[in-house]
Short mmCIF file of C-alpha atoms in Angstrom, two decimals:
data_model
loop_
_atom_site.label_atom_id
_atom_site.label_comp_id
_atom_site.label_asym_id
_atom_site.label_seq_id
_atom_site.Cartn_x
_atom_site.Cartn_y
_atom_site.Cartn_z
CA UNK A 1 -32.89 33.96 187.35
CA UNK A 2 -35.71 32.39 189.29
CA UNK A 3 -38.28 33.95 191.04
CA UNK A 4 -38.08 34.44 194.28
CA UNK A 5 -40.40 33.48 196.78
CA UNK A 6 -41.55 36.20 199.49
CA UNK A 7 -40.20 34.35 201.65
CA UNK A 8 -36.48 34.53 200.16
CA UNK A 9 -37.54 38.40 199.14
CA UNK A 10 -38.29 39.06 202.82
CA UNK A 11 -34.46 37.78 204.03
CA UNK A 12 -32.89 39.81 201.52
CA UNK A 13 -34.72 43.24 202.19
CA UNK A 14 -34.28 42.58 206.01
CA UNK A 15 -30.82 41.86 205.25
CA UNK A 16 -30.37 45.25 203.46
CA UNK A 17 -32.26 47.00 206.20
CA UNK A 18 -29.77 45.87 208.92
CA UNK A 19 -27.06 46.99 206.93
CA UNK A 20 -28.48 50.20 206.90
CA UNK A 21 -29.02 50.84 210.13
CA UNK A 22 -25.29 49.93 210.90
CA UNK A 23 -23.99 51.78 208.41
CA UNK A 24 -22.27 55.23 209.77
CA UNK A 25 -21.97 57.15 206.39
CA UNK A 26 -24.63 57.13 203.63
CA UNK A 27 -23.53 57.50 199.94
CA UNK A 28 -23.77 57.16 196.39
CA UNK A 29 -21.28 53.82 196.27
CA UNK A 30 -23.44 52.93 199.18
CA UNK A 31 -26.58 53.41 197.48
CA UNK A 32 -25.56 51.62 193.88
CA UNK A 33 -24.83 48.19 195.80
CA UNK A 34 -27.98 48.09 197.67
CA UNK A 35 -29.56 48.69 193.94
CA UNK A 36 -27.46 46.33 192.40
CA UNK A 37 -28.15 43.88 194.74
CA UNK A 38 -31.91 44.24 195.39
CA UNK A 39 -32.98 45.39 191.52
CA UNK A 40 -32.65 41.46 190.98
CA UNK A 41 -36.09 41.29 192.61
CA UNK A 42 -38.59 41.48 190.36
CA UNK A 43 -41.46 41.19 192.49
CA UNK A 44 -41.42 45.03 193.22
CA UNK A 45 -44.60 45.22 195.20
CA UNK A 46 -43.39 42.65 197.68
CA UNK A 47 -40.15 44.15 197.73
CA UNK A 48 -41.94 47.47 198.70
CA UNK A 49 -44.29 46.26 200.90
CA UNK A 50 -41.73 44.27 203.07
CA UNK A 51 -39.38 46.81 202.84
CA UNK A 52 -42.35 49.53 204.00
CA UNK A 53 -42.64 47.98 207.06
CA UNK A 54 -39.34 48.12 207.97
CA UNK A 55 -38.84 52.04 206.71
CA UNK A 56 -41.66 53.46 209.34
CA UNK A 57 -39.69 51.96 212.28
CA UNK A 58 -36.30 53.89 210.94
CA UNK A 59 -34.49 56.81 212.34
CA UNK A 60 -34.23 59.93 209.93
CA UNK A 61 -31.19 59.43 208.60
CA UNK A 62 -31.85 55.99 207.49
CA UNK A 63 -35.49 56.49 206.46
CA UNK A 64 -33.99 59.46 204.11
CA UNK A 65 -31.52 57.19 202.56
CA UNK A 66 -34.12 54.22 201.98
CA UNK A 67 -37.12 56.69 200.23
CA UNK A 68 -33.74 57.41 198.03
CA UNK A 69 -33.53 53.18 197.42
CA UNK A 70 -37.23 52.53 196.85
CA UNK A 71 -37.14 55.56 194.36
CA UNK A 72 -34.78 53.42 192.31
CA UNK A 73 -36.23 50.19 192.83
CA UNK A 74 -40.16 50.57 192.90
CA UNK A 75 -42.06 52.52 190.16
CA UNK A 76 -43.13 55.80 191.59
CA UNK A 77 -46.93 55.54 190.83
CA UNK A 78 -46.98 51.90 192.84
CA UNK A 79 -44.95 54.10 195.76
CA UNK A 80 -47.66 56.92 195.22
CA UNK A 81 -50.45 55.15 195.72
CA UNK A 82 -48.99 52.56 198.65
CA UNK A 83 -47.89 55.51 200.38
CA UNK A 84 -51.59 57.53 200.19
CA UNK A 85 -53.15 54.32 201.38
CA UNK A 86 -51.00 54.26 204.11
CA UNK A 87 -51.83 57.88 205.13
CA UNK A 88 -55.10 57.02 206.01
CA UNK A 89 -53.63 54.28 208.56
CA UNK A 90 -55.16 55.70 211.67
CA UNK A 91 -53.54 53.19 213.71
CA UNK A 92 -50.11 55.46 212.51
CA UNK A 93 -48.89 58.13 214.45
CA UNK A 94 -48.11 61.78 213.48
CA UNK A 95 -44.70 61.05 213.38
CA UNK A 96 -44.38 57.60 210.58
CA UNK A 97 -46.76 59.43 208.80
CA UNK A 98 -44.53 62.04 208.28
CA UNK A 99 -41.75 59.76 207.30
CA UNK A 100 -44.39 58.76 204.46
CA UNK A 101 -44.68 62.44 203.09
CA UNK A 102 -40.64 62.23 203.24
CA UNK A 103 -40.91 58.85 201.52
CA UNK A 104 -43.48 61.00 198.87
CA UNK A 105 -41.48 63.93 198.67
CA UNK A 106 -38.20 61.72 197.45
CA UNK A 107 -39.80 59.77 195.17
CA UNK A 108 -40.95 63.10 193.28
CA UNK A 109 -44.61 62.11 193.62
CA UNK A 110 -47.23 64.06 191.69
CA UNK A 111 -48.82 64.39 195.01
CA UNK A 112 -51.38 67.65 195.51
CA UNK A 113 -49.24 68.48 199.00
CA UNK A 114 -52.22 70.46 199.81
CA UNK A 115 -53.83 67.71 200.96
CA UNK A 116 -51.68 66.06 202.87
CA UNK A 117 -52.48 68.21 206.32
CA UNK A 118 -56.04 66.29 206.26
CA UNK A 119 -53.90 62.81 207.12
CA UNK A 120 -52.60 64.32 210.63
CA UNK A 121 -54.02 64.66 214.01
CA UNK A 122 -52.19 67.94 214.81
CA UNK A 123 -51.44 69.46 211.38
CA UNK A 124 -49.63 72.40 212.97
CA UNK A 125 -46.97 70.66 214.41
CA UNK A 126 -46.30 68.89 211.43
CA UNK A 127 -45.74 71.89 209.56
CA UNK A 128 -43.95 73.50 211.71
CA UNK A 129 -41.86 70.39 211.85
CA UNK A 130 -41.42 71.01 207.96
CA UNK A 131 -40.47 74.37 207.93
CA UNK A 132 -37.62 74.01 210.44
CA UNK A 133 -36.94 71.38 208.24
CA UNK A 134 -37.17 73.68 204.97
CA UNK A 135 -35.38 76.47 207.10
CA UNK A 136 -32.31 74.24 208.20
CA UNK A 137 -31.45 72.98 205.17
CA UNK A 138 -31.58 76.25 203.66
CA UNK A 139 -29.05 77.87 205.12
CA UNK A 140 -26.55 76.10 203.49
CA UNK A 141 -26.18 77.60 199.87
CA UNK A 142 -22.60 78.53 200.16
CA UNK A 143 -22.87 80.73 196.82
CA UNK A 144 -25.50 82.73 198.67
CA UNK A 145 -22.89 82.92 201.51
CA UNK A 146 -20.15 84.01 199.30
CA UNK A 147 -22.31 86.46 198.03
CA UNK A 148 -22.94 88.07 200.76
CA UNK A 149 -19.24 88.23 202.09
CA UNK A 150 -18.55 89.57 198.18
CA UNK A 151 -21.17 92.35 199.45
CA UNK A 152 -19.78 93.17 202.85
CA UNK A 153 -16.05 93.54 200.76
CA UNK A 154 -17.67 95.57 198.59
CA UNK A 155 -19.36 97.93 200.90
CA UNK A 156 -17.38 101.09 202.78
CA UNK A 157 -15.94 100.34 206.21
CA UNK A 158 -18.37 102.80 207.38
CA UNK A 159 -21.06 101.18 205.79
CA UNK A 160 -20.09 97.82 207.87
CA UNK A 161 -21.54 98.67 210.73
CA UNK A 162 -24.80 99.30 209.13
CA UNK A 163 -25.09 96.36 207.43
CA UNK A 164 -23.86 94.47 210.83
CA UNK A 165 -27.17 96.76 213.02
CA UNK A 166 -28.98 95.47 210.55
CA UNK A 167 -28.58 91.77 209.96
CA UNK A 168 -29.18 91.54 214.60
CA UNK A 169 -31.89 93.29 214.00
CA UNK A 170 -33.45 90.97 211.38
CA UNK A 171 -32.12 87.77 212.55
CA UNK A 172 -30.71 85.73 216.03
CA UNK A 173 -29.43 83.17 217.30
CA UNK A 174 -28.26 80.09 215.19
CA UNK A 175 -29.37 81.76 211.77
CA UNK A 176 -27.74 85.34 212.34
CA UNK A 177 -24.62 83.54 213.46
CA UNK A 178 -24.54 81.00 210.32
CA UNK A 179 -24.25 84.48 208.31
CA UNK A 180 -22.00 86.32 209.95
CA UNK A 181 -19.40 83.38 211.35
CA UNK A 182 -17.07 83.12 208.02
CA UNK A 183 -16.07 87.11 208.58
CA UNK A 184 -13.83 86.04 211.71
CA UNK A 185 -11.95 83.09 209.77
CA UNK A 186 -11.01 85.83 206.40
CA UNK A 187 -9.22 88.65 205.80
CA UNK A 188 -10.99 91.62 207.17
CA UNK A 189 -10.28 94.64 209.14
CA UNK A 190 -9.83 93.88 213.12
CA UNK A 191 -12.56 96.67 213.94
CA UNK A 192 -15.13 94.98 211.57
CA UNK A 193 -13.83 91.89 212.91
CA UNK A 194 -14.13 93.10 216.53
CA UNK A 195 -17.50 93.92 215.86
CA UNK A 196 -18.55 90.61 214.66
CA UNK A 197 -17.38 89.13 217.39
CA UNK A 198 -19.61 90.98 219.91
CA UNK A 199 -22.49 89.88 218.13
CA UNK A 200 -21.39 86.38 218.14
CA UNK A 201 -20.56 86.77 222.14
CA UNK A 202 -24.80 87.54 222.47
CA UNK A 203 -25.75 85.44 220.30
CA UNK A 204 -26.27 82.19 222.51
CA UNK A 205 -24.89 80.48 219.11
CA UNK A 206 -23.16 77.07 219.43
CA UNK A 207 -21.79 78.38 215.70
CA UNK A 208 -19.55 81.50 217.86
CA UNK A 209 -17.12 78.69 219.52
CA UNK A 210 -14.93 77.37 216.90
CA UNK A 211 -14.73 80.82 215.26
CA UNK A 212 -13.71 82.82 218.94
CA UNK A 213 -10.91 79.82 219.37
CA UNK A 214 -9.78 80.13 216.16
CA UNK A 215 -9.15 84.45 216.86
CA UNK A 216 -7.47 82.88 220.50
CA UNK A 217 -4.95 81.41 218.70
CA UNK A 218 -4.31 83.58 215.92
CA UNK A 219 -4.97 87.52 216.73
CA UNK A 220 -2.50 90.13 217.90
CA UNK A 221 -5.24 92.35 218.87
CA UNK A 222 -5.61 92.60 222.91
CA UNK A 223 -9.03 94.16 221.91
CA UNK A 224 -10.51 90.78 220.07
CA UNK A 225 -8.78 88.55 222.28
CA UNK A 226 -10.44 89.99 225.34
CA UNK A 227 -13.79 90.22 223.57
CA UNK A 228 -13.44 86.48 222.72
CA UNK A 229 -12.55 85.26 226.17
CA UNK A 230 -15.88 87.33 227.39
CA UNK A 231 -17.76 85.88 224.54
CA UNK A 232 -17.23 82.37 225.07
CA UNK A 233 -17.56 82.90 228.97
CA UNK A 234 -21.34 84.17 227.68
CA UNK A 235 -21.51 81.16 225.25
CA UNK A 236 -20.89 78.85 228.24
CA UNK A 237 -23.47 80.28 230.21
CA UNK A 238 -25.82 80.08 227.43
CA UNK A 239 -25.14 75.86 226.70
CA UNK A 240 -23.45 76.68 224.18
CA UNK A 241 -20.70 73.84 222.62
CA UNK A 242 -18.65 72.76 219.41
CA UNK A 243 -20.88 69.22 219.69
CA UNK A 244 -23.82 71.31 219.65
CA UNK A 245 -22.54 73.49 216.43
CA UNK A 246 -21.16 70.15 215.06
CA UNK A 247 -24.94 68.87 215.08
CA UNK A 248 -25.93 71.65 213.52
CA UNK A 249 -23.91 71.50 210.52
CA UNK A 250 -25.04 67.24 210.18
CA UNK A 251 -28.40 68.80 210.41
CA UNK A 252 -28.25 71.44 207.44
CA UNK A 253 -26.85 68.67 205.32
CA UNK A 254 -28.71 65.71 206.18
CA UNK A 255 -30.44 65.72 202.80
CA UNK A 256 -27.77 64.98 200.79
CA UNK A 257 -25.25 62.10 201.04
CA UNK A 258 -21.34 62.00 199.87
CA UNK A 259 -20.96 60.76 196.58
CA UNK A 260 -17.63 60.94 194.63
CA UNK A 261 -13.92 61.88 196.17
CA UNK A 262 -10.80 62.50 194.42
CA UNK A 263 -7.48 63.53 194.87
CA UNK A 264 -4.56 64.79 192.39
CA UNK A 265 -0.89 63.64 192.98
CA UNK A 266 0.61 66.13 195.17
CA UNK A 267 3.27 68.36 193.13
CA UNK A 268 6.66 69.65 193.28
CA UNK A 269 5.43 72.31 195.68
CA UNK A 270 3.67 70.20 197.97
CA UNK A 271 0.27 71.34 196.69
CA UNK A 272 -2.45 68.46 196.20
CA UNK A 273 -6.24 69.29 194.35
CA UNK A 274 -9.15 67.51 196.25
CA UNK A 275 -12.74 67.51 195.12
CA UNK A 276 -15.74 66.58 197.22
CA UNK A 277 -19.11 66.05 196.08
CA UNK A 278 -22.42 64.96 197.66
CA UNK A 279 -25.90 64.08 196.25
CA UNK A 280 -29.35 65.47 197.36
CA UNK A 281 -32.61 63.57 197.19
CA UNK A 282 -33.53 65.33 194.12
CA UNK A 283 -30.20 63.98 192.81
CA UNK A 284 -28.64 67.69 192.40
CA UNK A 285 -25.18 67.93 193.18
CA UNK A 286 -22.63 70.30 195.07
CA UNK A 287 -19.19 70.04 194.69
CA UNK A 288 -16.26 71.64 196.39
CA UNK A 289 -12.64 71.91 195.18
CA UNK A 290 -9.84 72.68 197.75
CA UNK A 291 -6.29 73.06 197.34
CA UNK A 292 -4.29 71.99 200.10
CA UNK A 293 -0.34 72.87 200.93
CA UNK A 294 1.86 70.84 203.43
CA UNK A 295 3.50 73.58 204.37
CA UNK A 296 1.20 76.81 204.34
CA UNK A 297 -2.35 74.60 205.02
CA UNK A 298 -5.45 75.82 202.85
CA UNK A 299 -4.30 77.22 199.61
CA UNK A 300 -7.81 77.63 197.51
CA UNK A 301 -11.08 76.87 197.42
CA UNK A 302 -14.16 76.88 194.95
CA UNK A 303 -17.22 74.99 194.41
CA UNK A 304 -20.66 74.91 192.39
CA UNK A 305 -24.18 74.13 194.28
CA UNK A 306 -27.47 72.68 193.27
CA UNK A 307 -25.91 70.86 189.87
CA UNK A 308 -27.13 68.36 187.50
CA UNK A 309 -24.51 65.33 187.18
CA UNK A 310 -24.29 66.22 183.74
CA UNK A 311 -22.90 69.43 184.64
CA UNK A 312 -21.07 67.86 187.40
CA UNK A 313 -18.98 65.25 184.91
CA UNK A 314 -18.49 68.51 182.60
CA UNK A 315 -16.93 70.13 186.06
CA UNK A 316 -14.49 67.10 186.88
CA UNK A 317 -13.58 66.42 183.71
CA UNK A 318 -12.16 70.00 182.98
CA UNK A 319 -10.71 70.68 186.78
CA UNK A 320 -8.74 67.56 186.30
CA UNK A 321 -8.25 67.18 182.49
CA UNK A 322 -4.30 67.98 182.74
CA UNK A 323 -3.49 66.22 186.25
CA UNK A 324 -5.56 63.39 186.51
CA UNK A 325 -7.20 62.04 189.40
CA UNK A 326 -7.78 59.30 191.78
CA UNK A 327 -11.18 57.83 193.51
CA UNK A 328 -10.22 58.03 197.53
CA UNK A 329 -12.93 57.36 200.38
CA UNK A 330 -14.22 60.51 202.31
CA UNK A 331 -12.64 59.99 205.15
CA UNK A 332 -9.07 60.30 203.55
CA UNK A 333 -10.21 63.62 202.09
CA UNK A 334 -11.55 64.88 205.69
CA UNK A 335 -7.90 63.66 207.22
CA UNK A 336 -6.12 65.78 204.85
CA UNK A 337 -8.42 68.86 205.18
CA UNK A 338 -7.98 68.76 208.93
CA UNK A 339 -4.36 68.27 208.86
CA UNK A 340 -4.31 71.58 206.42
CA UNK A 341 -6.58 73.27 208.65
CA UNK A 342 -4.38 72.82 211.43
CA UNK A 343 -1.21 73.88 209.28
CA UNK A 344 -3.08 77.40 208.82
CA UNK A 345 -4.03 77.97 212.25
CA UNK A 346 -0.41 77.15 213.43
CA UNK A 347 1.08 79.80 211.18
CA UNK A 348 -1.79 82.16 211.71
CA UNK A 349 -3.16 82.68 208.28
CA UNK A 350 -6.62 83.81 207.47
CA UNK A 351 -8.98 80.87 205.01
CA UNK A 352 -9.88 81.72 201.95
CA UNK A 353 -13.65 82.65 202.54
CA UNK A 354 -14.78 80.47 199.68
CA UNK A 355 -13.48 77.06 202.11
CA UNK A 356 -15.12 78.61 205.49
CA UNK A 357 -18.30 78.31 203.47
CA UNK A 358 -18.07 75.16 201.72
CA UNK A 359 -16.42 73.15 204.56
CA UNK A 360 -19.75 72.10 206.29
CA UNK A 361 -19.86 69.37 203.44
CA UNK A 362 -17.65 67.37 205.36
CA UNK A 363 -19.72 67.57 208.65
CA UNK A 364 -20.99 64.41 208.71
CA UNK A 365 -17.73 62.53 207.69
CA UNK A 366 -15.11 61.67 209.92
CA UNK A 367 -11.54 61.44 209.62
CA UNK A 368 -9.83 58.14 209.04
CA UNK A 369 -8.97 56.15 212.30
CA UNK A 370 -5.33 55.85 211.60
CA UNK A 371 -2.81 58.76 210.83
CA UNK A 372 -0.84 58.53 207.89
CA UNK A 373 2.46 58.28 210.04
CA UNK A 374 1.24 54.79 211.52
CA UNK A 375 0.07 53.67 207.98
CA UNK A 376 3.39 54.08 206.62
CA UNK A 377 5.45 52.42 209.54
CA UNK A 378 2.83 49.49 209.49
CA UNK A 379 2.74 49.05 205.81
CA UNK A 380 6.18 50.76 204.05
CA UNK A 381 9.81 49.62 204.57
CA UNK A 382 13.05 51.63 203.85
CA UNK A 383 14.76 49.80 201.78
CA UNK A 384 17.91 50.27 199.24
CA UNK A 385 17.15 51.30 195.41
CA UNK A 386 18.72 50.85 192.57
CA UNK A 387 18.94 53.12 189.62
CA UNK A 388 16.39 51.49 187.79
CA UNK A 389 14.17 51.62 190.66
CA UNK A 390 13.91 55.70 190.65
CA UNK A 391 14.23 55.44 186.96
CA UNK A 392 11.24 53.33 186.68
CA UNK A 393 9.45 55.60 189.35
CA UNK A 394 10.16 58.68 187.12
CA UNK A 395 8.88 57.23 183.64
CA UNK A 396 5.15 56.80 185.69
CA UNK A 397 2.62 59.39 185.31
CA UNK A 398 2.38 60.79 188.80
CA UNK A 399 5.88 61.29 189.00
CA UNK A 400 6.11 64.10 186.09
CA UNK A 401 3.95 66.85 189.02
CA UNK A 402 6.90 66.75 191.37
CA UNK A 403 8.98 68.70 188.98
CA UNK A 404 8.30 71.71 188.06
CA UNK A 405 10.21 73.99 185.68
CA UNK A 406 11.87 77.46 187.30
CA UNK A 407 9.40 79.86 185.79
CA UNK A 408 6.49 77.72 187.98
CA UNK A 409 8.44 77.91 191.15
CA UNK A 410 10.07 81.58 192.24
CA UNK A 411 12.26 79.65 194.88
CA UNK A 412 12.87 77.02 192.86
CA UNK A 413 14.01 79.91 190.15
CA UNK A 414 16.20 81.75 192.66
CA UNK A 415 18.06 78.66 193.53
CA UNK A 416 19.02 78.05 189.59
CA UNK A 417 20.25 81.92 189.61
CA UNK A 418 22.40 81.20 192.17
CA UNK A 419 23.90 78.19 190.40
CA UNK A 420 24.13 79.75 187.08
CA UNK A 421 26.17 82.70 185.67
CA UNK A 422 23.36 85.44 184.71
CA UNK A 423 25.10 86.42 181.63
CA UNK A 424 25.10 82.85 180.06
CA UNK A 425 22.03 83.21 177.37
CA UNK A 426 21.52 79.56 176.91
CA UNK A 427 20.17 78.46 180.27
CA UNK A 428 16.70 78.73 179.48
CA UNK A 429 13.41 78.75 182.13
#
């Protein structure tokens, strides 16, 4: 290929960067075509000097995203020392010089971070920038969640309320909420419930909404029910919203972008496997499977944090090594979570703690803009078969997980007892 001259280098970097700022969702796919398609350059200091100039006028979400791109597509020690040079810019304000430390930070520079309060005008409010930064994204370690909800099951009732004393007096607000939120949506006592939920009423926590309309809809206890209704008038007074709590989910997760969705072939009982996985900066994954139901909503849930993607092929390659999957967009995955959230709140059945605290991966993903309904009456038509039709159907793979013998499916079992003498010893299970 020919070299290109800065001039061509400079349309196709400012070309990328447009895309960028339209896109809506960052992620892996996302990221490999921008490398595919810029890695052809092989001027890389032009490429990162163009592109530099373009990353300090970026919002966070999209400067994030590009440090991730130049990390692939520059050498780090050429980023390293660009980026230093830059930090002694004083023309540059606080704030892009910042988005050089998170352009340093990404590309795992060598860096003595030490240093780098020396480059600001007002130090302090760059680190305390950082820590909120550090402190948000934090939070989120579901396992450490899970832990602690293994604790509080572990613990004596009586013990509950100690623990709960505790945690208020140690923590407010946002934080103490974060901890304490999943205990409404699982299968606890109503009095440690109860009690929860007059924390989350004082709280001022955007996080106490979704949880107190969820006990609304579900709870037979006059007791909660009135405590929610005064808890979210208290949460209105305070400002607090489900946009608000919605941000701060986007927020704890902004460091890491979706990378690869799949789906199993829904079985015989209406069950379907999906597996969601994003990618941080320091390319560590966390993955989340869920097991959905048509009819009964959220069946399952489990999910490893902070993994390597060797660990993470080992992971899909066992969870799906009998039942196969299928790549499907995040948005598909989000629709069918929603629906089965739904399904669970209608019958009013408690989550399986293990999704409450993995579902914040899917904060910043929204659902597709069609429902499956319209799809099908757009796109499908009813139509006569023949018998080679639905035998051809049932010689194909995905066919074989919509029948399932008796001894995998008790109704399924009780229907061939019915149909079937018990005393005849050949009908086998």
């Amino acid at each position: 290929m020919n070299e290109l001259s800065k001039l061509q280098i400079r349309a196709k970097v400012l070309e990328a960067v447009s895309r960028i700022k339209s896109e809506k969702l960052y992620n892996e796919d996302l990221l490999a075509e921008f490398v595919e398609e810029l890695s052809q350059i092989s001027d890389k200091k032009s490429l990162f000097d163009i592109f530099f100039k373009e990353f300090i006028k970026m919002e966070e979400n999209e400067y994030i995203f590009s440090a991730c791109l130049l990390k692939e597509l520059v050498p780090v020690d050429y980023i390293n020392e660009k980026a230093l040079a830059e930090l002694k810019n004083s023309s540059f304000s606080d704030e892009i010089k910042y988005k050089i430390v998170q352009l340093l930070r990404v590309a795992g520079s060598s860096t003595d971070y030490n240093s780098l309060p020396s480059y600001f005008d007002n130090p302090q409010e760059v680190l305390d920038k950082e820590t909120k930064r550090l402190l948000e994204t934090a939070v989120f370690n579901p396992e450490s969640m899970l832990d602690f909800l293994d604790f509080v099951s572990a613990v004596k009732p009586s013990d509950r309320s100690l623990l709960l004393n505790s945690l208020k007096n140690d923590y407010k607000g946002d934080v103490l909420a974060n901890i304490i939120y999943p205990v409404v949506y699982s299968d606890f006592n109503d009095e440690f419930v109860l009690q929860v939920v007059d924390i989350l009423g004082d709280s001022k926590s955007s996080l106490a909404v979704k949880p107190f309309e969820y006990l609304l809809a579900t709870s037979n206890n006059t007791e909660i029910i009135n405590a929610c209704k005064l808890g979210l008038k208290k949460l209105n007074l305070a400002g607090a919203s489900k946009e608000k709590a919605e941000e701060y989910f986007k927020n704890i997760i902004k460091t890491s972008f979706p990378a690869e969705f799949y789906t199993t072939i829904p079985d015989g009982n209406a069950n379907q496997a999906l597996l969601i996985s994003r990618v941080n900066t320091h390319r560590k994954y966390m993955i989340a499977a869920i097991v959905i139901n048509d009819y009964s909503g959220i069946v399952d849930c489990f999910g490893f944090y902070n993994i390597t993607e060797e660990e993470l092929i080992k992971v899909l390659t066992k969870f799906y090594k009998s039942e196969g999957k299928y790549k499907v967009s995040p948005e598909y995955v989000k629709t069918r979570i929603n629906y089965a959230v739904k399904k669970t709140i209608s019958l009013k059945n408690k989550f399986p703690y293990e999704f409450v605290c993995w579902r914040p991966i899917l904060s910043d993903i929204n659902e597709l803009e069609y429902s499956f309904e319209d799809y099908a009456q757009k796109n499908c038509v009813i139509q006569q078969i023949s018998k080679e039709d639905v035998l051809n159907i049932l010689t194909k793979d995905y066919s074989f997980r919509w029948f399932i013998a008796p001894s995998e499916n008790t109704e399924l079992r009780k229907i061939i007892d019915n149909l079937y003498s018990c005393d005849n010893p050949n009908i086998e299970y």
